[in-house]
Every structure is written in structure tokens, then in C-alpha cells.
Amino acid sequence: MLVRGWKLPFFFGLTIIVALLINSTGARDGATLGMIKNAALGVRPPVDNQNHLYVLDGWGRVHPVGASPALSSSTSWPTKDIAYSLALFPDGTGGYVMDGWGGLHPVGSAHPVDSGVYWPGWIGAREIVMAPWSSSANPAGYLLDADGGIHPFGGAPAIAGNSTWPGEGVARAFVLTPGSTPAHVAGYTLEGDGGVHPFGGAAPVIGNARWPTDIARGIVLLSGRRTFFVQGYTLDYSGAIHPFGGAPAVTPSAQWPGQDMADSMVSWTAAAAGSPGGWVLDRHGEVHVWGSAPALAASQTWPEWDIARGLAGAGSGGGSTERLILEARPSGDGWGSYYNQRDARWASAQVGGATYPVWKIGCLISDLAMVYAHFGYKSVTPATIAARSGWFDLHGAMFNSALNVPGHTTVIVRDPDLSWIRAHVAAGHPVIVGMNLPTGGTHFVTLTGLNGASDFWTNDPWEQNAMHVPFSGDWFDRGPIYEAVAFL
């Protein structure tokens, strides 16, 4: 009886422990069972993605990395930074570009498919991934929205149990477990503070890094390692890579302490199980190796832009959005200095006695600073104008009396005729125009010259690096002109 009394609790407890571990391993991502099912379905693992790796830019163009073959893309937006994510089939032959409204656009071998959601008044789409069983003939995948909603497309089954944050816009990335099948889809959503939230019955992760603010930028899972816990990595905005679930520590080849520079990450599909690796994309388009992955060269970079929007390899997806505050970037041309209201040098400065910062209401301030610079007052910047509290009312609106440059005459016209504007620009006079935007609100830009018979060259203080760009085109911040300010 004593022996039985001892053995029974022992084996009973052991059974519970084993059951919990099996459940943890199974619920973790269904990897073992899922891979068996995938094998039965004829699904192959992703190809070696070092030869199927691509960078998406914000205008919708897809750029090969290293020796990856070029992929044709079906859509681009020359004057809109609206392409937010790229995802590829496991065979790397094609996939989709996702725009910020939720539209999907074929790349390579992919055929048109509808995401099932579209938000023309809300730029709320964040990222897409393709399912492990997807192909050009079966384009199944999922779209993550900014609030955590996960939307199936291409025949993919609906997902259950995912976390959402209505109205917060904190969803940053998501990943499917490699063992997901049409009968059972599981995975994780990454929140901006580093939270990793399971869905579809996936087990919770342990040991993931957390932050008090929006720091997290990417997530990958490890496969092929025999462990009791879900393993993987999260990427923070400065390029540091944080293991969870007991994943081995890895060394990134680039970091930017305190800066929001890291964009997205991909794991190397051909890495040895005990030696993971992959690549990180920065916002300028450079591709940086981490862990055991081979170094690869990007085919296109943009040193002065925050325009790289996603890194995707065979069987993976990645995406991002533009930063609100841009890197400090002194620039100009023969006309004068160019100033952007979102430039880190003054973006957070308070406008006059108001509580609003320059980045939010400083378009006219930045335009006026550019006019000053054009006339030789190079020490005047948006920061110096914003500091003149007597030039603004309590809401931050600039008084007409402030629209003066020493030695020059200012002419302000409401509802100006286009011919009047053209005459002043043709005479070499800088003209600031205010517009009513289709989405509500107003915006001011500076016209610096004539661009043919029916257009103007423009310095736009909101769009990044928008110096000497056409006024016409499908810009977000263009609308009917309601006011013009000419400086003679």
C-alpha cells in the first residue's frame, strides 16, 4: 500500500507534466502535427529565401536583394507613400503588395485577389502574410489591420481568438506558425509595446521583451528546434533583436540606439536549426544580416528617405508605416532652403503660445521660413518663426501681419484666379497657396516656379523631401486653392 501510495501520485503527477508539455508543444504552433498534415497535403516548406528576398518601397515598387530574380509588380503610386506591406508565396515566385487602404496588388506569378476589406477613408492596413499552403493557384493569406483585426483572403479560413485594440492603432506585425494548415491556423500578433498575443489556439510565449511605448517593429518564429516553448525573436525600432521562449541570443550587424530606424525582419529559411539568422531592413532600404545568415546587398537604397516599407522572403511578409517625425535633413537648391515641418530639429517645438507643435500645424510656418531663405535670410527657420508668440493667436493660427519679409511687399488674395497666381510665379515671386483638403482641414505649400503651361514647381513642407516637386498629381495634401500669398 505504501508502494502503491507512492507510485500512484508520482506517475499521476508525471502524466500531468508530460500532458502539459505535450499540450504546450502542440498548442505552441501545432508544428509537429501541422507539418505532418502539410506533408499529406503536398505542401512544401519555403525555398531558401536568400535567393528570394525583396524590399518594398512606399511607392509600391519591389526591389530584389542579392541574387534574387526580379519580380514584376502591377501597381505603383509615384506621388503617394501608400504601399505598406509585401508578402510572398513559399516558393518565392510571387505574392502581393498591400496598400494602406487594404487593397492587394499582384507581384510576379500572383493573380488578382480581393482582401475582402477596404478603408478609403482610413489608412488602417498594416501587414499581410501568405499561408504556408499558398501558391499562385491558391493565394490564401491574411491581412492585419492597425487595431489588430485579422482578415482572411483567397479562401483562407477565418481566425479566432486574436487580440484587438479598437481605435489605438498599435498592431505592428503578425506571423503564422509554420505548421498552420487550412484546418487549423495559429499564430501571433505583435503589439507596439512588444506584447506577443497568440491566436488560433497557439500557446502563450514567455520571455518576450516589453516596452512602455511603441518600440516593437517585427517578429519571427523559429522552427525545427525541439523545445517545449515557442521560440523566436522580436525586433525593436533601433535594430536590437530580442529572443523569447529560450531562443539563442543572436548578434545584429547594425543598430541605431534611440532611433526609429529598423523597419522589419525576416528569418533565413535555410539556417541550421541550432544557428538561426536572417535579415533586418532599415528605413533607408539597407539590408542588414543577423545571426548565421549570409550578407546580401540591396539593389536600391534611399539614403535621404524614410521610404523602405517592408522586407519579404519566400513564405514571409513584412511591412511598416512612415515615421511621423523625420530625420533632420538640411537641404536646398538654387531657389533656397527647403524646410519640412516634421524635421526633428523643430517638429516638436510649440507654435507661439498654443499647445500645438510645428509638425502638426506648421505648414505655413515652414513655407514662410522658405520664403525668408529665398530672399537671403538664411538664419530664419521654422523654429525661429514658431518662437514669435506675437505672430499667432492662442490656437496657433498666424496673423496676416506676420506674413511679411523685410524689404518686400506682401499681397494676400482670397479665392485667387489661377492666372493671377501664374503671373506672379512667372515674374519670379514666391507664392504660398492655401488649400482645402478633400479629407478635411487645410494645407499650405510654396510655389517656386512654372512647370510647363499648366503646372507649378512646389516646395511641400509635409511630404518628406518634397523640394521642387510638381503641384499636380495624386498627392494626399492637394486640394482647391482658397488663398494665395505673393511676395514681391
CSV table of N, CA and C in Angstrom, one decimal, residues 151-295:
chain,number,residue,atom,x,y,z
A,151,HIS,N,-7.9,39.6,-41.2
A,151,HIS,CA,-8.9,39.4,-42.3
A,151,HIS,C,-8.3,38.4,-43.3
A,152,PRO,N,-9.0,37.2,-43.4
A,152,PRO,CA,-8.6,36.2,-44.4
A,152,PRO,C,-8.9,36.6,-45.8
A,153,PHE,N,-8.1,36.2,-46.8
A,153,PHE,CA,-8.4,36.4,-48.2
A,153,PHE,C,-8.0,35.2,-49.0
A,154,GLY,N,-8.4,35.1,-50.2
A,154,GLY,CA,-8.0,34.0,-51.1
A,154,GLY,C,-8.5,32.6,-50.6
A,155,GLY,N,-9.6,32.5,-49.9
A,155,GLY,CA,-10.0,31.2,-49.4
A,155,GLY,C,-9.5,30.8,-48.1
A,156,ALA,N,-8.6,31.6,-47.5
A,156,ALA,CA,-8.1,31.2,-46.2
A,156,ALA,C,-9.2,31.2,-45.1
A,157,PRO,N,-9.2,30.3,-44.2
A,157,PRO,CA,-10.2,30.2,-43.1
A,157,PRO,C,-10.1,31.4,-42.2
A,158,ALA,N,-11.2,31.7,-41.5
A,158,ALA,CA,-11.2,32.8,-40.5
A,158,ALA,C,-10.4,32.4,-39.3
A,159,ILE,N,-9.8,33.4,-38.7
A,159,ILE,CA,-9.0,33.2,-37.5
A,159,ILE,C,-9.8,33.5,-36.2
A,160,ALA,N,-9.6,32.8,-35.2
A,160,ALA,CA,-10.3,33.0,-33.9
A,160,ALA,C,-9.3,33.4,-32.8
A,161,GLY,N,-9.8,34.2,-31.8
A,161,GLY,CA,-9.1,34.4,-30.6
A,161,GLY,C,-8.0,35.4,-30.7
A,162,ASN,N,-8.0,36.3,-31.8
A,162,ASN,CA,-6.9,37.3,-31.9
A,162,ASN,C,-7.2,38.5,-31.0
A,163,SER,N,-6.2,39.1,-30.5
A,163,SER,CA,-6.4,40.3,-29.7
A,163,SER,C,-6.6,41.5,-30.6
A,164,THR,N,-7.4,42.4,-30.1
A,164,THR,CA,-7.7,43.7,-30.9
A,164,THR,C,-7.6,44.9,-29.9
A,165,TRP,N,-7.3,46.0,-30.5
A,165,TRP,CA,-7.2,47.3,-29.7
A,165,TRP,C,-7.9,48.4,-30.5
A,166,PRO,N,-9.3,48.4,-30.4
A,166,PRO,CA,-10.0,49.3,-31.2
A,166,PRO,C,-9.6,50.8,-31.0
A,167,GLY,N,-9.4,51.5,-32.1
A,167,GLY,CA,-9.0,52.9,-32.1
A,167,GLY,C,-7.7,53.2,-31.6
A,168,GLU,N,-6.8,52.2,-31.3
A,168,GLU,CA,-5.5,52.5,-30.8
A,168,GLU,C,-4.4,52.4,-31.8
A,169,GLY,N,-4.6,51.6,-32.9
A,169,GLY,CA,-3.6,51.6,-33.9
A,169,GLY,C,-2.2,51.0,-33.5
A,170,VAL,N,-2.2,50.1,-32.6
A,170,VAL,CA,-0.9,49.6,-32.0
A,170,VAL,C,-0.5,48.3,-32.6
A,171,ALA,N,-1.2,47.7,-33.5
A,171,ALA,CA,-0.8,46.4,-34.1
A,171,ALA,C,0.4,46.7,-35.0
A,172,ARG,N,1.5,45.9,-34.9
A,172,ARG,CA,2.7,46.2,-35.7
A,172,ARG,C,3.0,45.1,-36.7
A,173,ALA,N,2.8,43.8,-36.3
A,173,ALA,CA,3.2,42.7,-37.2
A,173,ALA,C,2.5,41.5,-36.7
A,174,PHE,N,2.4,40.5,-37.6
A,174,PHE,CA,1.9,39.2,-37.1
A,174,PHE,C,2.6,38.1,-37.9
A,175,VAL,N,2.5,36.9,-37.4
A,175,VAL,CA,3.2,35.7,-38.0
A,175,VAL,C,2.3,34.5,-37.8
A,176,LEU,N,2.3,33.6,-38.8
A,176,LEU,CA,1.6,32.3,-38.7
A,176,LEU,C,2.6,31.3,-38.3
A,177,THR,N,2.2,30.3,-37.6
A,177,THR,CA,3.0,29.2,-37.2
A,177,THR,C,3.3,28.3,-38.5
A,178,PRO,N,4.5,27.8,-38.6
A,178,PRO,CA,4.8,27.0,-39.8
A,178,PRO,C,4.0,25.8,-40.0
A,179,GLY,N,3.4,25.3,-38.9
A,179,GLY,CA,2.5,24.1,-39.0
A,179,GLY,C,1.1,24.4,-39.3
A,180,SER,N,0.7,25.7,-39.6
A,180,SER,CA,-0.7,26.0,-39.9
A,180,SER,C,-1.1,25.3,-41.1
A,181,THR,N,-2.4,24.8,-41.1
A,181,THR,CA,-3.0,24.2,-42.2
A,181,THR,C,-4.4,24.8,-42.4
A,182,PRO,N,-5.0,24.5,-43.6
A,182,PRO,CA,-6.4,25.0,-43.8
A,182,PRO,C,-7.3,24.6,-42.7
A,183,ALA,N,-7.1,23.5,-42.0
A,183,ALA,CA,-7.9,23.0,-40.9
A,183,ALA,C,-7.6,23.7,-39.6
A,184,HIS,N,-6.4,24.2,-39.4
A,184,HIS,CA,-6.0,24.8,-38.1
A,184,HIS,C,-5.0,25.8,-38.4
A,185,VAL,N,-5.4,27.1,-38.2
A,185,VAL,CA,-4.4,28.2,-38.4
A,185,VAL,C,-4.2,28.9,-37.0
A,186,ALA,N,-2.9,29.0,-36.7
A,186,ALA,CA,-2.5,29.6,-35.5
A,186,ALA,C,-1.3,30.6,-35.7
A,187,GLY,N,-1.1,31.5,-34.7
A,187,GLY,CA,0.0,32.4,-34.9
A,187,GLY,C,0.0,33.4,-33.8
A,188,TYR,N,0.7,34.6,-34.0
A,188,TYR,CA,0.9,35.6,-33.0
A,188,TYR,C,0.8,37.0,-33.7
A,189,THR,N,0.2,37.9,-32.9
A,189,THR,CA,0.2,39.3,-33.3
A,189,THR,C,1.2,40.1,-32.4
A,190,LEU,N,2.0,41.0,-33.0
A,190,LEU,CA,2.9,41.8,-32.2
A,190,LEU,C,2.3,43.2,-32.0
A,191,GLU,N,2.3,43.6,-30.7
A,191,GLU,CA,1.8,44.9,-30.3
A,191,GLU,C,3.0,45.8,-30.3
A,192,GLY,N,2.8,47.1,-30.4
A,192,GLY,CA,3.9,48.1,-30.4
A,192,GLY,C,4.7,48.1,-29.2
A,193,ASP,N,4.1,47.7,-28.0
A,193,ASP,CA,4.9,47.7,-26.8
A,193,ASP,C,5.7,46.4,-26.6
A,194,GLY,N,5.6,45.5,-27.6
A,194,GLY,CA,6.4,44.2,-27.5
A,194,GLY,C,5.5,43.1,-27.1
A,195,GLY,N,4.3,43.3,-26.8
A,195,GLY,CA,3.4,42.2,-26.5
A,195,GLY,C,3.2,41.2,-27.6
A,196,VAL,N,3.3,39.9,-27.4
A,196,VAL,CA,3.1,38.9,-28.4
A,196,VAL,C,1.9,38.1,-28.0
A,197,HIS,N,0.8,38.3,-28.9
A,197,HIS,CA,-0.5,37.8,-28.5
A,197,HIS,C,-0.9,36.6,-29.4
A,198,PRO,N,-1.2,35.4,-28.8
A,198,PRO,CA,-1.5,34.2,-29.6
A,198,PRO,C,-2.9,34.3,-30.1
A,199,PHE,N,-3.1,33.6,-31.2
A,199,PHE,CA,-4.5,33.3,-31.7
A,199,PHE,C,-4.5,31.9,-32.3
A,200,GLY,N,-5.8,31.5,-32.6
A,200,GLY,CA,-6.0,30.2,-33.1
A,200,GLY,C,-5.5,29.0,-32.3
A,201,GLY,N,-5.5,29.2,-30.9
A,201,GLY,CA,-5.1,28.2,-30.0
A,201,GLY,C,-3.6,28.1,-29.8
A,202,ALA,N,-2.8,29.0,-30.4
A,202,ALA,CA,-1.3,29.0,-30.1
A,202,ALA,C,-1.1,29.2,-28.6
A,203,ALA,N,0.0,28.6,-28.1
A,203,ALA,CA,0.3,28.8,-26.7
A,203,ALA,C,1.0,30.2,-26.4
A,204,PRO,N,0.8,30.7,-25.2
A,204,PRO,CA,1.5,32.0,-24.9
A,204,PRO,C,3.0,31.8,-25.0
A,205,VAL,N,3.7,32.9,-25.4
A,205,VAL,CA,5.1,32.9,-25.4
A,205,VAL,C,5.6,33.4,-24.1
A,206,ILE,N,6.9,33.1,-23.7
A,206,ILE,CA,7.5,33.6,-22.5
A,206,ILE,C,8.7,34.3,-22.8
A,207,GLY,N,9.1,35.3,-21.9
A,207,GLY,CA,10.4,35.9,-22.0
A,207,GLY,C,10.5,37.0,-23.1
A,208,ASN,N,9.4,37.4,-23.7
A,208,ASN,CA,9.5,38.4,-24.7
A,208,ASN,C,9.7,39.8,-24.1
A,209,ALA,N,10.5,40.6,-24.8
A,209,ALA,CA,10.8,42.0,-24.4
A,209,ALA,C,9.6,42.9,-24.4
A,210,ARG,N,9.4,43.7,-23.4
A,210,ARG,CA,8.3,44.7,-23.4
A,210,ARG,C,8.8,46.1,-23.1
A,211,TRP,N,8.1,47.1,-23.6
A,211,TRP,CA,8.5,48.5,-23.5
A,211,TRP,C,7.3,49.3,-23.1
A,212,PRO,N,7.5,50.5,-22.6
A,212,PRO,CA,6.3,51.3,-22.2
A,212,PRO,C,5.7,52.1,-23.4
A,213,THR,N,6.4,52.1,-24.5
A,213,THR,CA,5.9,52.9,-25.7
A,213,THR,C,6.0,52.0,-26.9
A,214,ASP,N,5.7,52.6,-28.1
A,214,ASP,CA,5.7,51.9,-29.3
A,214,ASP,C,7.1,51.7,-29.8
A,215,ILE,N,7.6,50.5,-29.5
A,215,ILE,CA,9.0,50.2,-29.9
A,215,ILE,C,9.2,49.1,-30.8
A,216,ALA,N,8.3,48.1,-30.7
A,216,ALA,CA,8.4,46.8,-31.5
A,216,ALA,C,8.2,47.0,-33.0
A,217,ARG,N,8.9,46.3,-33.8
A,217,ARG,CA,8.8,46.5,-35.2
A,217,ARG,C,8.6,45.2,-36.0
A,218,GLY,N,9.0,44.1,-35.5
A,218,GLY,CA,8.9,42.8,-36.3
A,218,GLY,C,9.0,41.6,-35.4
A,219,ILE,N,8.6,40.5,-35.9
A,219,ILE,CA,8.6,39.2,-35.2
A,219,ILE,C,8.8,38.1,-36.2
A,220,VAL,N,9.6,37.1,-35.7
A,220,VAL,CA,9.8,35.8,-36.5
A,220,VAL,C,9.8,34.7,-35.5
A,221,LEU,N,9.4,33.5,-36.0
A,221,LEU,CA,9.4,32.3,-35.2
A,221,LEU,C,10.4,31.4,-35.7
A,222,LEU,N,11.0,30.6,-34.7
A,222,LEU,CA,11.9,29.5,-35.1
A,222,LEU,C,11.2,28.2,-35.3
A,223,SER,N,11.6,27.4,-36.3
A,223,SER,CA,11.1,26.1,-36.5
A,223,SER,C,12.2,25.1,-36.6
A,224,GLY,N,11.9,23.8,-36.4
A,224,GLY,CA,12.9,22.8,-36.5
A,224,GLY,C,13.7,22.5,-35.2
A,225,ARG,N,13.4,23.3,-34.1
A,225,ARG,CA,14.1,23.1,-32.9
A,225,ARG,C,13.2,22.3,-31.9
A,226,ARG,N,13.7,21.3,-31.3
A,226,ARG,CA,12.9,20.5,-30.3
A,226,ARG,C,13.0,21.2,-29.0
A,227,THR,N,11.9,21.9,-28.7
A,227,THR,CA,11.8,22.6,-27.4
A,227,THR,C,10.4,22.6,-26.9
A,228,PHE,N,10.2,22.9,-25.6
A,228,PHE,CA,8.9,22.9,-25.0
A,228,PHE,C,8.2,24.2,-25.2
A,229,PHE,N,8.9,25.2,-25.6
A,229,PHE,CA,8.4,26.6,-25.7
A,229,PHE,C,8.4,27.1,-27.1
A,230,VAL,N,7.5,28.0,-27.4
A,230,VAL,CA,7.6,28.7,-28.6
A,230,VAL,C,8.8,29.7,-28.6
A,231,GLN,N,9.6,29.5,-29.7
A,231,GLN,CA,10.8,30.3,-29.7
A,231,GLN,C,10.8,31.3,-30.9
A,232,GLY,N,11.4,32.4,-30.8
A,232,GLY,CA,11.5,33.3,-31.8
A,232,GLY,C,12.2,34.6,-31.4
A,233,TYR,N,12.0,35.7,-32.2
A,233,TYR,CA,12.6,37.0,-31.9
A,233,TYR,C,11.7,38.1,-32.2
A,234,THR,N,11.8,39.2,-31.5
A,234,THR,CA,11.2,40.4,-31.8
A,234,THR,C,12.3,41.5,-32.1
A,235,LEU,N,11.9,42.4,-33.0
A,235,LEU,CA,12.8,43.5,-33.4
A,235,LEU,C,12.3,44.8,-32.9
A,236,ASP,N,13.2,45.5,-32.3
A,236,ASP,CA,12.8,46.9,-31.8
A,236,ASP,C,13.2,47.9,-32.8
A,237,TYR,N,12.8,49.1,-32.6
A,237,TYR,CA,13.0,50.2,-33.7
A,237,TYR,C,14.4,50.6,-33.8
A,238,SER,N,15.3,50.3,-32.9
A,238,SER,CA,16.7,50.7,-33.0
A,238,SER,C,17.5,49.6,-33.5
A,239,GLY,N,16.9,48.4,-33.9
A,239,GLY,CA,17.7,47.3,-34.5
A,239,GLY,C,18.1,46.2,-33.6
A,240,ALA,N,17.8,46.3,-32.3
A,240,ALA,CA,18.1,45.2,-31.4
A,240,ALA,C,17.1,44.1,-31.6
A,241,ILE,N,17.6,42.8,-31.5
A,241,ILE,CA,16.8,41.6,-31.7
A,241,ILE,C,16.7,40.9,-30.4
A,242,HIS,N,15.5,40.6,-29.9
A,242,HIS,CA,15.2,40.1,-28.6
A,242,HIS,C,14.7,38.7,-28.7
A,243,PRO,N,15.4,37.7,-28.1
A,243,PRO,CA,14.8,36.3,-28.2
A,243,PRO,C,13.7,36.1,-27.2
A,244,PHE,N,12.8,35.2,-27.5
A,244,PHE,CA,11.8,34.8,-26.5
A,244,PHE,C,11.7,33.2,-26.5
A,245,GLY,N,11.1,32.7,-25.4
A,245,GLY,CA,11.0,31.2,-25.4
A,245,GLY,C,12.2,30.4,-25.3
A,246,GLY,N,13.3,31.1,-24.9
A,246,GLY,CA,14.6,30.4,-24.8
A,246,GLY,C,15.4,30.3,-26.1
A,247,ALA,N,15.0,31.1,-27.1
A,247,ALA,CA,15.7,31.1,-28.4
A,247,ALA,C,17.2,31.6,-28.1
A,248,PRO,N,18.2,31.1,-28.8
A,248,PRO,CA,19.5,31.5,-28.6
A,248,PRO,C,19.7,33.0,-28.9
A,249,ALA,N,20.5,33.7,-28.2
A,249,ALA,CA,20.8,35.1,-28.5
A,249,ALA,C,21.5,35.2,-29.8
A,250,VAL,N,21.2,36.3,-30.6
A,250,VAL,CA,21.9,36.5,-31.9
A,250,VAL,C,22.4,37.9,-31.9
A,251,THR,N,23.4,38.1,-32.8
A,251,THR,CA,24.0,39.4,-32.9
A,251,THR,C,23.6,40.1,-34.2
A,252,PRO,N,23.0,41.3,-34.1
A,252,PRO,CA,22.6,42.1,-35.3
A,252,PRO,C,23.9,42.8,-35.8
A,253,SER,N,23.9,43.0,-37.1
A,253,SER,CA,25.1,43.7,-37.7
A,253,SER,C,24.9,45.2,-37.7
A,254,ALA,N,23.8,45.7,-37.4
A,254,ALA,CA,23.6,47.2,-37.3
A,254,ALA,C,22.6,47.5,-36.3
A,255,GLN,N,22.8,48.6,-35.5
A,255,GLN,CA,21.9,49.1,-34.6
A,255,GLN,C,21.9,50.6,-34.6
A,256,TRP,N,20.8,51.3,-34.2
A,256,TRP,CA,20.7,52.7,-34.2
A,256,TRP,C,20.1,53.1,-32.8
A,257,PRO,N,20.9,53.1,-31.8
A,257,PRO,CA,20.4,53.4,-30.4
A,257,PRO,C,19.6,54.7,-30.4
A,258,GLY,N,18.3,54.5,-29.8
A,258,GLY,CA,17.5,55.7,-29.7
A,258,GLY,C,16.8,56.2,-30.9
A,259,GLN,N,17.0,55.5,-32.1
A,259,GLN,CA,16.4,56.0,-33.3
A,259,GLN,C,15.4,55.0,-33.8
A,260,ASP,N,14.4,55.5,-34.5
A,260,ASP,CA,13.4,54.6,-35.1
A,260,ASP,C,13.8,54.3,-36.5
A,261,MET,N,14.7,53.4,-36.7
A,261,MET,CA,15.4,53.1,-38.0
A,261,MET,C,15.1,51.7,-38.5
A,262,ALA,N,14.9,50.7,-37.6
A,262,ALA,CA,14.7,49.4,-38.0
A,262,ALA,C,13.3,49.2,-38.5
A,263,ASP,N,13.1,48.6,-39.7
A,263,ASP,CA,11.8,48.6,-40.4
A,263,ASP,C,11.1,47.2,-40.2
A,264,SER,N,11.7,46.1,-40.6
A,264,SER,CA,11.1,44.8,-40.5
A,264,SER,C,12.2,43.8,-40.5
A,265,MET,N,11.8,42.5,-40.2
A,265,MET,CA,12.8,41.5,-40.2
A,265,MET,C,12.3,40.2,-40.8
A,266,VAL,N,13.3,39.4,-41.3
A,266,VAL,CA,13.0,38.1,-42.0
A,266,VAL,C,14.0,37.1,-41.4
A,267,SER,N,13.5,35.9,-41.2
A,267,SER,CA,14.5,34.8,-40.8
A,267,SER,C,14.9,34.0,-42.0
A,268,TRP,N,16.1,33.5,-42.0
A,268,TRP,CA,16.7,32.7,-43.1
A,268,TRP,C,16.1,31.3,-43.0
A,269,THR,N,15.4,30.9,-44.1
A,269,THR,CA,14.8,29.6,-44.1
A,269,THR,C,15.8,28.5,-44.2
A,270,ALA,N,17.0,28.7,-44.6
A,270,ALA,CA,18.0,27.6,-44.8
A,270,ALA,C,18.9,27.6,-43.6
A,271,ALA,N,18.7,28.3,-42.6
A,271,ALA,CA,19.6,28.3,-41.4
A,271,ALA,C,19.5,27.0,-40.7
A,272,ALA,N,20.6,26.5,-40.1
A,272,ALA,CA,20.7,25.3,-39.3
A,272,ALA,C,19.8,25.5,-38.1
A,273,ALA,N,19.2,24.4,-37.6
A,273,ALA,CA,18.2,24.5,-36.5
A,273,ALA,C,18.9,25.2,-35.3
A,274,GLY,N,20.1,24.9,-35.0
A,274,GLY,CA,20.8,25.4,-33.8
A,274,GLY,C,21.5,26.7,-34.1
A,275,SER,N,21.4,27.3,-35.3
A,275,SER,CA,22.1,28.5,-35.6
A,275,SER,C,21.3,29.4,-36.4
A,276,PRO,N,20.2,30.0,-35.9
A,276,PRO,CA,19.3,30.9,-36.6
A,276,PRO,C,20.0,32.2,-37.1
A,277,GLY,N,19.3,32.8,-38.1
A,277,GLY,CA,19.8,34.0,-38.7
A,277,GLY,C,18.8,34.6,-39.6
A,278,GLY,N,19.1,35.7,-40.2
A,278,GLY,CA,18.2,36.4,-41.1
A,278,GLY,C,18.6,37.8,-41.4
A,279,TRP,N,17.7,38.7,-41.7
A,279,TRP,CA,18.0,40.0,-42.2
A,279,TRP,C,17.0,41.0,-41.6
A,280,VAL,N,17.5,42.2,-41.4
A,280,VAL,CA,16.7,43.4,-41.0
A,280,VAL,C,16.8,44.4,-42.0
A,281,LEU,N,15.7,45.1,-42.3
A,281,LEU,CA,15.6,46.2,-43.2
A,281,LEU,C,15.6,47.5,-42.4
A,282,ASP,N,16.4,48.5,-42.9
A,282,ASP,CA,16.2,49.8,-42.3
A,282,ASP,C,15.4,50.7,-43.2
A,283,ARG,N,15.0,51.9,-42.7
A,283,ARG,CA,14.1,52.7,-43.3
A,283,ARG,C,14.7,53.4,-44.6
A,284,HIS,N,16.0,53.3,-44.8
A,284,HIS,CA,16.6,53.8,-46.0
A,284,HIS,C,16.8,52.7,-47.0
A,285,GLY,N,16.4,51.5,-46.7
A,285,GLY,CA,16.5,50.4,-47.7
A,285,GLY,C,17.7,49.5,-47.6
A,286,GLU,N,18.6,49.7,-46.7
A,286,GLU,CA,19.7,48.8,-46.5
A,286,GLU,C,19.2,47.5,-45.8
A,287,VAL,N,19.9,46.4,-46.2
A,287,VAL,CA,19.5,45.1,-45.6
A,287,VAL,C,20.7,44.7,-44.8
A,288,HIS,N,20.4,44.4,-43.5
A,288,HIS,CA,21.5,44.1,-42.5
A,288,HIS,C,21.3,42.6,-42.0
A,289,VAL,N,22.4,41.9,-42.0
A,289,VAL,CA,22.4,40.5,-41.6
A,289,VAL,C,22.3,40.4,-40.1
A,290,TRP,N,21.7,39.3,-39.6
A,290,TRP,CA,21.8,39.0,-38.2
A,290,TRP,C,22.0,37.5,-38.0
A,291,GLY,N,22.6,37.0,-37.0
A,291,GLY,CA,22.9,35.6,-36.7
A,291,GLY,C,23.7,35.0,-37.8
A,292,SER,N,23.3,33.8,-38.3
A,292,SER,CA,24.1,33.0,-39.2
A,292,SER,C,23.8,33.3,-40.7
A,293,ALA,N,22.9,34.2,-41.0
A,293,ALA,CA,22.6,34.4,-42.4
A,293,ALA,C,23.7,35.0,-43.2
A,294,PRO,N,23.8,34.8,-44.5
A,294,PRO,CA,24.8,35.4,-45.3
A,294,PRO,C,24.5,36.9,-45.6
A,295,ALA,N,25.5,37.7,-45.7
A,295,ALA,CA,25.3,39.1,-46.1
A,295,ALA,C,24.8,39.2,-47.5
